[in-house]
Short mmCIF file of C-alpha atoms and ligand atoms in Angstrom, two decimals:
data_model
loop_
_atom_site.label_atom_id
_atom_site.label_comp_id
_atom_site.label_asym_id
_atom_site.label_seq_id
_atom_site.Cartn_x
_atom_site.Cartn_y
_atom_site.Cartn_z
CA UNK T 1124 -46.96 29.24 42.14
CA UNK T 1125 -43.18 29.01 41.95
CA UNK T 1126 -41.84 31.77 44.23
CA UNK T 1127 -37.99 31.86 44.49
CA UNK T 1128 -37.92 34.13 47.51
CA UNK T 1129 -40.16 31.83 49.47
CA UNK T 1130 -38.33 28.74 48.23
CA UNK T 1131 -35.09 30.16 49.37
CA UNK T 1132 -36.46 30.71 52.94
CA UNK T 1133 -36.93 27.01 53.18
CA UNK T 1134 -33.24 26.46 53.03
CA UNK T 1135 -31.56 27.73 56.32
CA UNK T 1136 -27.99 27.19 54.83
CA UNK T 1137 -28.58 29.54 52.04
CA UNK T 1138 -28.37 32.44 54.63
CA UNK T 1139 -24.85 31.70 55.76
CA UNK T 1140 -21.57 33.35 54.71
CA UNK T 1141 -18.68 31.44 53.50
CA UNK T 1142 -15.18 33.32 53.65
CA UNK T 1143 -17.01 36.37 54.52
CA UNK T 1144 -19.32 36.36 51.36
CA UNK T 1145 -22.92 35.08 51.08
CA UNK T 1146 -22.69 31.47 50.18
CA UNK T 1147 -23.36 30.68 46.34
CA UNK T 1148 -23.96 26.92 46.42
CA UNK T 1149 -23.46 25.60 42.90
CA UNK T 1150 -22.46 21.98 43.77
CA UNK T 1151 -25.88 20.56 43.73
CA UNK T 1152 -24.84 17.46 41.71
CA UNK T 1153 -22.62 16.43 44.58
CA UNK T 1154 -25.30 16.85 47.11
CA UNK T 1155 -28.36 19.16 47.41
CA UNK T 1156 -29.18 21.41 50.25
CA UNK T 1157 -31.88 20.42 52.83
CA UNK T 1158 -35.21 22.39 53.34
CA UNK T 1159 -36.01 23.02 57.11
CA UNK T 1160 -39.01 20.58 56.83
CA UNK T 1161 -36.59 17.74 56.08
CA UNK T 1162 -34.22 18.73 58.89
CA UNK T 1163 -37.29 18.95 61.18
CA UNK T 1164 -38.33 15.50 60.24
CA UNK T 1165 -35.02 13.99 61.50
CA UNK T 1166 -35.06 16.03 64.66
CA UNK T 1167 -38.79 14.95 65.17
CA UNK T 1168 -37.92 11.28 64.88
CA UNK T 1169 -35.10 11.40 67.47
CA UNK T 1170 -37.05 13.77 69.78
CA UNK T 1171 -40.36 11.98 69.73
CA UNK T 1172 -40.62 8.44 68.47
CA UNK T 1173 -37.12 6.94 68.08
CA UNK T 1174 -37.37 3.13 68.34
CA UNK T 1175 -36.23 0.30 66.16
CA UNK T 1176 -38.70 -0.70 63.44
CA UNK T 1177 -40.33 -4.07 62.40
CA UNK T 1178 -39.65 -5.84 65.63
CA UNK T 1179 -41.18 -4.17 68.71
CA UNK T 1180 -44.60 -5.02 70.04
CA UNK T 1181 -44.39 -1.65 72.01
CA UNK T 1182 -46.15 1.45 70.71
CA UNK T 1183 -43.05 3.51 70.01
CA UNK T 1184 -41.78 0.86 67.71
CA UNK T 1185 -45.12 0.44 66.01
CA UNK T 1186 -45.22 4.27 65.40
CA UNK T 1187 -41.68 4.42 63.94
CA UNK T 1188 -42.44 1.37 61.67
CA UNK T 1189 -45.69 3.12 60.52
CA UNK T 1190 -43.99 6.27 59.58
CA UNK T 1191 -40.94 4.42 57.88
CA UNK T 1192 -43.46 2.38 55.90
CA UNK T 1193 -45.33 5.47 55.00
CA UNK T 1194 -42.05 6.85 53.48
CA UNK T 1195 -41.72 3.68 51.38
CA UNK T 1196 -45.38 4.32 50.09
CA UNK T 1197 -44.40 7.86 49.26
CA UNK T 1198 -41.50 6.72 47.26
CA UNK T 1199 -43.66 3.97 45.48
CA UNK T 1200 -46.29 6.58 44.47
CA UNK T 1201 -43.69 9.10 43.35
CA UNK T 1202 -41.99 6.75 40.97
CA UNK T 1203 -45.23 5.07 40.14
CA UNK T 1204 -43.88 1.69 41.35
CA UNK T 1205 -46.40 -1.01 41.21
CA UNK T 1206 -45.86 -2.62 44.72
CA UNK T 1207 -44.28 -1.11 47.79
CA UNK T 1208 -42.16 -4.32 48.06
CA UNK T 1209 -40.41 -3.38 44.87
CA UNK T 1210 -38.97 -0.37 46.91
CA UNK T 1211 -35.78 -1.51 48.71
CA UNK T 1212 -34.32 1.15 50.96
CA UNK T 1213 -30.53 1.32 50.70
CA UNK T 1214 -27.79 3.67 51.78
CA UNK T 1215 -27.72 5.27 48.28
CA UNK T 1216 -27.21 4.74 44.55
CA UNK T 1217 -23.78 3.05 45.15
CA UNK T 1218 -25.25 0.61 47.51
CA UNK T 1219 -28.21 -0.05 45.19
CA UNK T 1220 -25.95 -0.71 42.27
CA UNK T 1221 -23.92 -3.09 44.34
CA UNK T 1222 -26.91 -5.07 45.37
CA UNK T 1223 -27.69 -5.91 41.74
CA UNK T 1224 -24.17 -6.41 40.71
CA UNK T 1225 -23.67 -8.98 43.43
CA UNK T 1226 -26.88 -10.60 42.70
CA UNK T 1227 -25.99 -11.36 39.11
CA UNK T 1228 -22.78 -13.25 40.19
CA UNK T 1229 -24.55 -16.66 40.09
CA UNK T 1230 -26.93 -15.73 37.11
CA UNK T 1231 -24.34 -14.52 34.53
CA UNK T 1232 -22.06 -16.98 32.55
CA UNK T 1233 -18.71 -16.74 30.94
CA UNK T 1234 -19.00 -14.86 27.65
CA UNK T 1235 -22.26 -13.02 28.55
CA UNK T 1236 -22.12 -9.40 27.76
CA UNK T 1237 -22.71 -6.25 29.77
CA UNK T 1238 -23.14 -2.86 28.31
CA UNK T 1239 -22.39 0.43 30.00
CA UNK T 1240 -22.27 3.81 28.61
CA UNK T 1241 -19.13 5.99 28.06
CA UNK T 1242 -20.55 8.63 30.39
CA UNK T 1243 -21.12 6.63 33.72
CA UNK T 1244 -20.07 7.63 37.09
CA UNK T 1245 -17.54 5.30 38.52
CA UNK T 1246 -20.18 3.68 40.75
CA UNK T 1247 -22.04 2.40 37.56
CA UNK T 1248 -18.70 0.99 36.20
CA UNK T 1249 -16.54 -0.51 38.84
CA UNK T 1250 -19.23 -2.88 40.31
CA UNK T 1251 -19.86 -4.26 36.81
CA UNK T 1252 -16.07 -4.71 36.18
CA UNK T 1253 -15.93 -6.73 39.48
CA UNK T 1254 -19.00 -8.69 38.34
CA UNK T 1255 -17.08 -9.50 35.00
CA UNK T 1256 -14.16 -10.57 37.09
CA UNK T 1257 -16.33 -12.93 39.08
CA UNK T 1258 -18.19 -14.51 36.21
CA UNK T 1259 -16.17 -14.03 32.97
CA UNK T 1260 -18.64 -11.66 31.49
CA UNK T 1261 -17.47 -9.09 29.04
CA UNK T 1262 -17.98 -5.33 29.42
CA UNK T 1263 -18.83 -3.37 26.48
CA UNK T 1264 -19.15 0.55 26.16
CA UNK T 1265 -21.68 2.63 24.28
CA UNK T 1266 -19.44 5.48 22.90
CA UNK T 1267 -20.47 9.14 22.89
CA UNK T 1268 -19.90 12.07 20.48
CA UNK T 1269 -18.05 15.44 21.26
CA UNK T 1270 -21.38 16.98 22.30
CA UNK T 1271 -21.63 14.42 25.10
CA UNK T 1272 -24.50 12.41 23.61
CA UNK T 1273 -24.58 8.57 23.42
CA UNK T 1274 -24.24 7.35 19.81
CA UNK T 1275 -27.35 5.01 19.71
CA UNK T 1276 -26.43 3.40 16.27
CA UNK T 1277 -23.38 2.17 17.99
CA UNK T 1278 -25.39 0.97 20.92
CA UNK T 1279 -27.63 -0.86 18.46
CA UNK T 1280 -24.57 -2.62 17.03
CA UNK T 1281 -23.43 -3.81 20.46
CA UNK T 1282 -26.74 -5.52 21.30
CA UNK T 1283 -26.93 -9.25 20.74
CA UNK T 1284 -28.37 -12.37 22.19
CA UNK T 1285 -25.25 -12.33 24.48
CA UNK T 1286 -26.29 -9.05 26.07
CA UNK T 1287 -27.62 -9.67 29.51
CA UNK T 1288 -27.47 -6.38 31.21
CA UNK T 1289 -27.49 -2.73 30.09
CA UNK T 1290 -26.53 0.16 32.57
CA UNK T 1291 -26.97 3.77 31.75
CA UNK T 1292 -27.36 6.93 33.71
CA UNK T 1293 -30.44 8.90 33.32
CA UNK T 1294 -28.57 12.22 33.61
CA UNK T 1295 -24.77 12.43 33.39
CA UNK T 1296 -23.25 14.08 36.45
CA UNK T 1297 -20.29 15.56 34.45
CA UNK T 1298 -21.92 16.74 31.28
CA UNK T 1299 -25.62 17.18 32.30
CA UNK T 1300 -26.81 15.16 29.24
CA UNK T 1301 -30.39 13.66 29.64
CA UNK T 1302 -30.04 10.16 28.10
CA UNK T 1303 -32.93 8.70 25.87
CA UNK T 1304 -33.62 6.02 28.57
CA UNK T 1305 -36.93 4.95 27.03
CA UNK T 1306 -35.39 4.11 23.72
CA UNK T 1307 -32.33 2.49 25.33
CA UNK T 1308 -34.63 0.25 27.40
CA UNK T 1309 -36.84 -0.77 24.50
CA UNK T 1310 -33.87 -1.71 22.36
CA UNK T 1311 -32.37 -3.88 25.14
CA UNK T 1312 -35.75 -5.50 25.69
CA UNK T 1313 -35.80 -6.67 22.09
CA UNK T 1314 -32.81 -8.78 23.12
CA UNK T 1315 -34.17 -9.75 26.49
CA UNK T 1316 -31.51 -7.69 28.28
CA UNK T 1317 -32.10 -6.42 31.65
CA UNK T 1318 -31.83 -2.57 32.20
CA UNK T 1319 -30.70 -0.61 35.14
CA UNK T 1320 -30.95 3.11 35.13
CA UNK T 1321 -28.75 5.19 37.53
CA UNK T 1322 -31.12 7.99 38.52
CA UNK T 1323 -28.80 9.78 40.92
CA UNK T 1324 -28.63 12.89 38.87
CA UNK T 1325 -32.06 12.90 37.42
CA UNK T 1326 -34.52 12.53 40.23
CA UNK T 1327 -34.21 16.16 41.57
CA UNK T 1328 -35.00 17.59 38.14
CA UNK T 1329 -37.32 15.06 36.47
CA UNK T 1330 -40.38 13.04 37.84
CA UNK T 1331 -39.78 9.36 36.67
CA UNK T 1332 -42.39 6.93 35.98
CA UNK T 1333 -40.76 3.44 36.01
CA UNK T 1334 -43.72 1.60 34.74
CA UNK T 1335 -44.32 3.92 31.80
CA UNK T 1336 -40.69 3.66 30.87
CA UNK T 1337 -40.63 -0.02 31.50
CA UNK T 1338 -37.44 0.15 33.54
CA UNK T 1339 -36.17 -3.06 35.25
CA UNK T 1340 -34.03 -1.55 37.89
CA UNK T 1341 -33.89 2.27 38.84
CA UNK T 1342 -31.54 3.51 41.52
CA UNK T 1343 -31.16 6.88 43.31
CA UNK T 1344 -29.84 8.69 46.36
CA UNK T 1345 -32.08 10.77 48.61
CA UNK T 1346 -29.32 13.43 49.38
CA UNK T 1347 -29.45 14.42 45.73
CA UNK T 1348 -33.13 15.13 46.17
CA UNK T 1349 -33.17 17.53 49.14
CA UNK T 1350 -33.17 14.43 51.40
CA UNK T 1351 -30.46 13.21 54.00
CA UNK T 1352 -27.17 11.37 53.05
CA UNK T 1353 -26.95 7.68 53.80
CA UNK T 1354 -30.33 6.69 52.36
CA UNK T 1355 -31.53 5.77 48.90
CA UNK T 1356 -33.67 3.52 46.76
CA UNK T 1357 -33.30 0.40 44.63
CA UNK T 1358 -36.47 -0.23 42.52
CA UNK T 1359 -36.49 -3.54 40.77
CA UNK T 1360 -39.38 -5.39 39.15
CA UNK T 1361 -40.57 -8.00 41.53
CA UNK T 1362 -39.75 -11.01 39.30
CA UNK T 1363 -36.28 -9.64 38.83
CA UNK T 1364 -35.59 -8.82 42.60
CA UNK T 1365 -36.83 -12.44 43.36
CA UNK T 1366 -34.23 -13.87 41.20
CA UNK T 1367 -31.32 -12.23 43.07
CA UNK T 1368 -29.89 -13.53 46.20
CA UNK T 1369 -29.55 -11.35 49.29
CA UNK T 1370 -26.63 -9.07 49.38
CA UNK T 1371 -26.03 -9.15 53.10
CA UNK T 1372 -26.98 -11.61 55.87
CA UNK T 1373 -28.21 -10.57 59.20
CA UNK T 1374 -31.25 -9.66 61.22
CA UNK T 1375 -34.77 -8.82 59.64
CA UNK T 1376 -33.91 -10.41 56.33
CA UNK T 1377 -34.71 -14.01 57.43
CA UNK T 1378 -37.82 -16.16 57.70
CA UNK T 1379 -36.06 -18.97 59.77
CA UNK T 1380 -32.57 -19.58 61.03
CA UNK T 1381 -31.24 -22.89 62.19
CA UNK T 1382 -27.46 -23.82 62.20
CA UNK T 1383 -28.17 -26.06 59.37
CA UNK T 1384 -30.02 -23.66 57.26
CA UNK T 1385 -31.60 -20.12 56.78
CA UNK T 1386 -34.48 -19.23 54.66
CA UNK T 1387 -34.92 -15.62 53.56
CA UNK T 1388 -37.73 -13.04 54.13
CA UNK T 1389 -39.82 -12.00 51.26
CA UNK T 1390 -39.33 -8.48 49.52
CA UNK T 1391 -38.43 -5.83 50.43
CA UNK T 1392 -36.85 -7.28 53.67
CA UNK T 1393 -34.63 -9.79 51.97
CA UNK T 1394 -32.38 -6.87 50.84
CA UNK T 1395 -32.78 -4.88 54.20
CA UNK T 1396 -30.54 -6.67 56.77
CA UNK T 1397 -29.90 -5.09 60.01
CA UNK T 1398 -31.31 -1.82 61.57
CA UNK T 1399 -31.75 0.67 58.67
CA UNK T 1400 -31.14 4.34 58.51
CA UNK T 1401 -34.70 5.02 59.96
CA UNK T 1402 -34.66 8.72 60.27
CA UNK T 1403 -33.03 8.89 56.87
CA UNK T 1404 -35.88 6.89 55.19
CA UNK T 1405 -38.53 8.90 56.92
CA UNK T 1406 -36.77 12.21 55.71
CA UNK T 1407 -36.52 10.85 52.17
CA UNK T 1408 -40.37 10.63 52.08
CA UNK T 1409 -40.67 14.19 53.29
CA UNK T 1410 -38.17 15.31 50.75
CA UNK T 1411 -40.27 13.82 48.08
CA UNK T 1412 -43.35 15.63 49.35
CA UNK T 1413 -41.53 18.78 49.36
CA UNK T 1414 -40.26 18.53 45.79
CA UNK T 1415 -43.84 17.55 44.63
CA UNK T 1416 -45.30 20.52 46.50
CA UNK T 1417 -43.19 22.72 44.36
CA UNK T 1418 -43.92 20.62 41.34
CA UNK T 1419 -41.51 19.06 38.88
CA UNK T 1420 -43.01 20.94 35.96
CA UNK T 1421 -42.08 24.16 37.63
CA UNK T 1422 -38.70 22.97 38.88
CA UNK T 1423 -37.64 21.93 35.28
CA UNK T 1424 -38.97 25.14 33.74
CA UNK T 1425 -37.15 27.33 36.28
CA UNK T 1426 -33.88 25.36 35.92
CA UNK T 1427 -33.95 25.30 32.16
CA UNK T 1428 -34.18 29.15 32.26
CA UNK T 1429 -31.31 29.38 34.72
CA UNK T 1430 -29.06 27.11 32.97
CA UNK T 1431 -29.69 28.83 29.58
CA UNK T 1432 -28.86 32.19 31.28
CA UNK T 1433 -25.84 30.67 32.87
CA UNK T 1434 -24.60 29.11 29.72
CA UNK T 1435 -25.00 32.44 27.85
CA UNK T 1436 -23.29 34.49 30.62
CA UNK T 1437 -20.28 32.06 31.07
CA UNK T 1438 -19.80 32.00 27.27
CA UNK T 1439 -19.04 35.78 27.35
CA UNK T 1440 -15.71 34.86 29.00
CA UNK T 1441 -13.10 34.53 26.30
CA UNK T 1442 -11.59 31.05 26.08
CA UNK T 1443 -14.07 29.36 28.12
CA UNK T 1444 -15.16 25.95 26.71
CA UNK T 1445 -18.25 24.08 27.90
CA UNK T 1446 -18.05 20.23 27.96
CA UNK T 1447 -21.47 18.75 27.31
CA UNK T 1448 -23.65 20.60 24.80
CA UNK T 1449 -26.22 18.05 24.20
CA UNK T 1450 -29.75 19.38 23.09
CA UNK T 1451 -31.26 17.43 25.94
CA UNK T 1452 -29.56 18.54 29.05
CA UNK T 1453 -30.18 19.75 32.54
CA UNK T 1454 -28.56 21.57 35.46
CA UNK T 1455 -24.88 20.93 35.04
CA UNK T 1456 -22.27 23.19 33.28
CA UNK T 1457 -18.79 21.68 33.01
CA UNK T 1458 -16.13 24.02 31.73
CA UNK T 1459 -12.41 24.93 31.44
CA UNK T 1460 -10.75 28.11 30.30
CA UNK T 1461 -7.68 27.54 28.14
CA UNK T 1462 -4.99 25.75 29.93
CA UNK T 1463 -5.93 27.17 33.45
CA UNK T 1464 -6.22 24.10 35.92
CA UNK T 1465 -9.80 23.75 37.16
CA UNK T 1466 -8.58 23.21 40.74
CA UNK T 1467 -7.18 26.87 40.55
CA UNK T 1468 -10.31 28.28 39.43
CA UNK T 1469 -12.35 26.32 42.14
CA UNK T 1470 -10.00 27.62 44.83
CA UNK T 1471 -10.30 31.34 43.88
CA UNK T 1472 -14.01 31.24 43.49
CA UNK T 1473 -14.29 29.56 46.91
CA UNK T 1474 -12.60 32.56 48.57
CA UNK T 1475 -15.55 34.43 47.12
CA UNK T 1476 -18.07 32.39 48.74
CA UNK T 1477 -18.94 30.14 45.70
CA UNK T 1478 -19.02 26.36 45.92
CA UNK T 1479 -18.34 24.59 42.60
CA UNK T 1480 -16.79 21.15 42.18
CA UNK T 1481 -13.52 20.75 40.28
CA UNK T 1482 -11.75 17.63 39.08
CA UNK T 1483 -12.89 14.46 37.35
CA UNK T 1484 -16.33 14.09 39.03
CA UNK T 1485 -15.78 10.38 39.44
CA UNK T 1486 -15.95 10.09 35.69
CA UNK T 1487 -12.39 9.57 34.61
CA UNK T 1488 -13.40 8.00 31.28
CA UNK T 1489 -15.16 11.17 30.15
CA UNK T 1490 -12.05 13.24 31.13
CA UNK T 1491 -9.95 10.77 29.10
CA UNK T 1492 -12.25 11.08 26.08
CA UNK T 1493 -11.77 15.00 26.06
CA UNK T 1494 -8.08 14.51 26.91
CA UNK T 1495 -8.47 16.95 29.99
CA UNK T 1496 -7.42 16.57 33.68
CA UNK T 1497 -10.83 17.63 34.78
CA UNK T 1498 -13.39 20.47 34.75
CA UNK T 1499 -15.03 23.18 36.86
CA UNK T 1500 -18.53 22.14 37.22
CA UNK T 1501 -21.33 24.54 38.27
CA UNK T 1502 -24.47 22.45 39.06
CA UNK T 1503 -27.83 24.21 39.55
CA UNK T 1504 -30.94 23.65 41.60
CA UNK T 1505 -34.36 25.34 41.82
CA UNK T 1506 -33.11 27.41 44.72
CA UNK T 1507 -30.42 29.14 42.65
CA UNK T 1508 -30.91 32.43 41.11
CA UNK T 1509 -29.70 34.45 38.17
CA UNK T 1510 -28.09 36.94 40.64
CA UNK T 1511 -25.99 34.07 41.88
CA UNK T 1512 -24.96 33.13 38.22
CA UNK T 1513 -23.79 36.88 37.85
CA UNK T 1514 -21.71 36.43 41.03
CA UNK T 1515 -20.19 33.24 39.50
CA UNK T 1516 -19.36 34.92 36.34
CA UNK T 1517 -17.67 37.87 37.88
CA UNK T 1518 -15.72 35.58 40.15
CA UNK T 1519 -14.56 33.48 37.20
CA UNK T 1520 -13.58 36.55 35.26
CA UNK T 1521 -11.39 37.54 38.40
CA UNK T 1522 -9.96 34.17 38.53
CA UNK T 1523 -9.04 34.23 34.90
CA UNK T 1524 -7.28 37.55 35.21
CA UNK T 1525 -5.30 36.23 38.17
CA UNK T 1526 -4.28 33.00 36.72
CA UNK T 1527 -3.52 33.89 33.04
N1 LIG K 1002 -24.37 7.92 39.94
C1 LIG K 1002 -24.25 9.27 39.50
C2 LIG K 1002 -24.76 9.59 38.11
C3 LIG K 1002 -23.87 10.33 40.42
O1 LIG K 1002 -23.62 11.47 40.09
C4 LIG K 1002 -23.22 9.68 41.65
C5 LIG K 1002 -22.83 10.75 42.59
C6 LIG K 1002 -23.52 8.50 42.06
C7 LIG K 1002 -23.97 7.57 41.02
C8 LIG K 1002 -23.12 7.91 43.48
O2 LIG K 1002 -24.09 8.47 44.38
P1 LIG K 1002 -23.88 8.11 45.97
O3 LIG K 1002 -25.01 8.85 46.44
O4 LIG K 1002 -24.17 6.64 46.08
O5 LIG K 1002 -22.60 8.58 46.13
N2 LIG K 1002 -22.21 12.00 42.02
C9 LIG K 1002 -21.40 12.87 42.62
C10 LIG K 1002 -21.05 13.93 42.15
O6 LIG K 1002 -21.27 14.30 40.79
N3 LIG K 1002 -20.36 14.70 42.82
O7 LIG K 1002 -20.21 14.11 44.02
C11 LIG K 1002 -20.94 13.00 43.89
#
């Protein structure tokens, strides 16, 4: 049973005050808070079995390796990934995307086309622009409508035999739109294009089955899923990962090294050079267990109710405009009030203990589309409450009075 009071007790930070007021944390799209069980798993690793992995004959190293590899298994099962070697530990979504973008340097040819969507985070735009610069490939953009939905008829027009790669986020961090990734993938596959889905904003709300959706690459960050920063995942179908050269050279990614020639290790180690974030990987697995114990059906149901309530309450404020009104959306509400600068609203509500993000949210093309400098973004998690929404709404009313 979903019990909000018990859930909140799992997160020690939710008890603290900020600027003398109880913390109301509504910046979950930037990073989620961490339950005690995840924090404990990091302390436990460093207190009890800290050792380097995959290399020691000694017991401590074996133990650390086993727990780390168990975390890989948990990730594999959670995303219904066929083989554990298709799970690459990375430092996060940005790192995962860069591994793939770098890998396609030798595969793409001049004139090949790459499609991204109009609502990508900069980390799902810039690496592909850099790839285009290296290869002479051309970047095309799926446009969106005013509600913040991708225009799929335009996407279909962009697809052709020249399309090699398609990159779309599962959920937009600035608008909350849930994109129809199954349909996008199916259409791309009709042209033999490879699809990468940026799941950074989706994985804390939606359980993803990469085999059912037939996704080629799926990337995410642990820190958005109640896990620690500095850890993430690159999932890729084995045959695609095998085509890519390693991203970094170093220890643990080799089979044999001589001064004449190096041969590379098999998956997943080919992409995991050097000592990884061991405690981070372990805690990522614990975070996934934690989310599954609460249950994704329960999480989504609760969050949908919360966001519906927050939307209704925020719209009581005269002049408040929400950006991102797709029928299919999750826990993000981006808004402005008249010509008041979002930064000013963010600063005033912070004095009242409320954490929201203001600015362009690393999605400048979206801001350009709406012709605005930025938005105030309240992003919700399953540990937020309707009472916190009420605190936000009164704080914003107060800010509006002060700023108008
Ligand atoms: N893709 C999306 C959709 C994101 O929302 C983010 C981070 C990233 C990629 C990059 O993730 P990282 O873990 O590698 O940094 N988004 C945000 C945000 O909305 N506010 O702060 C970070």
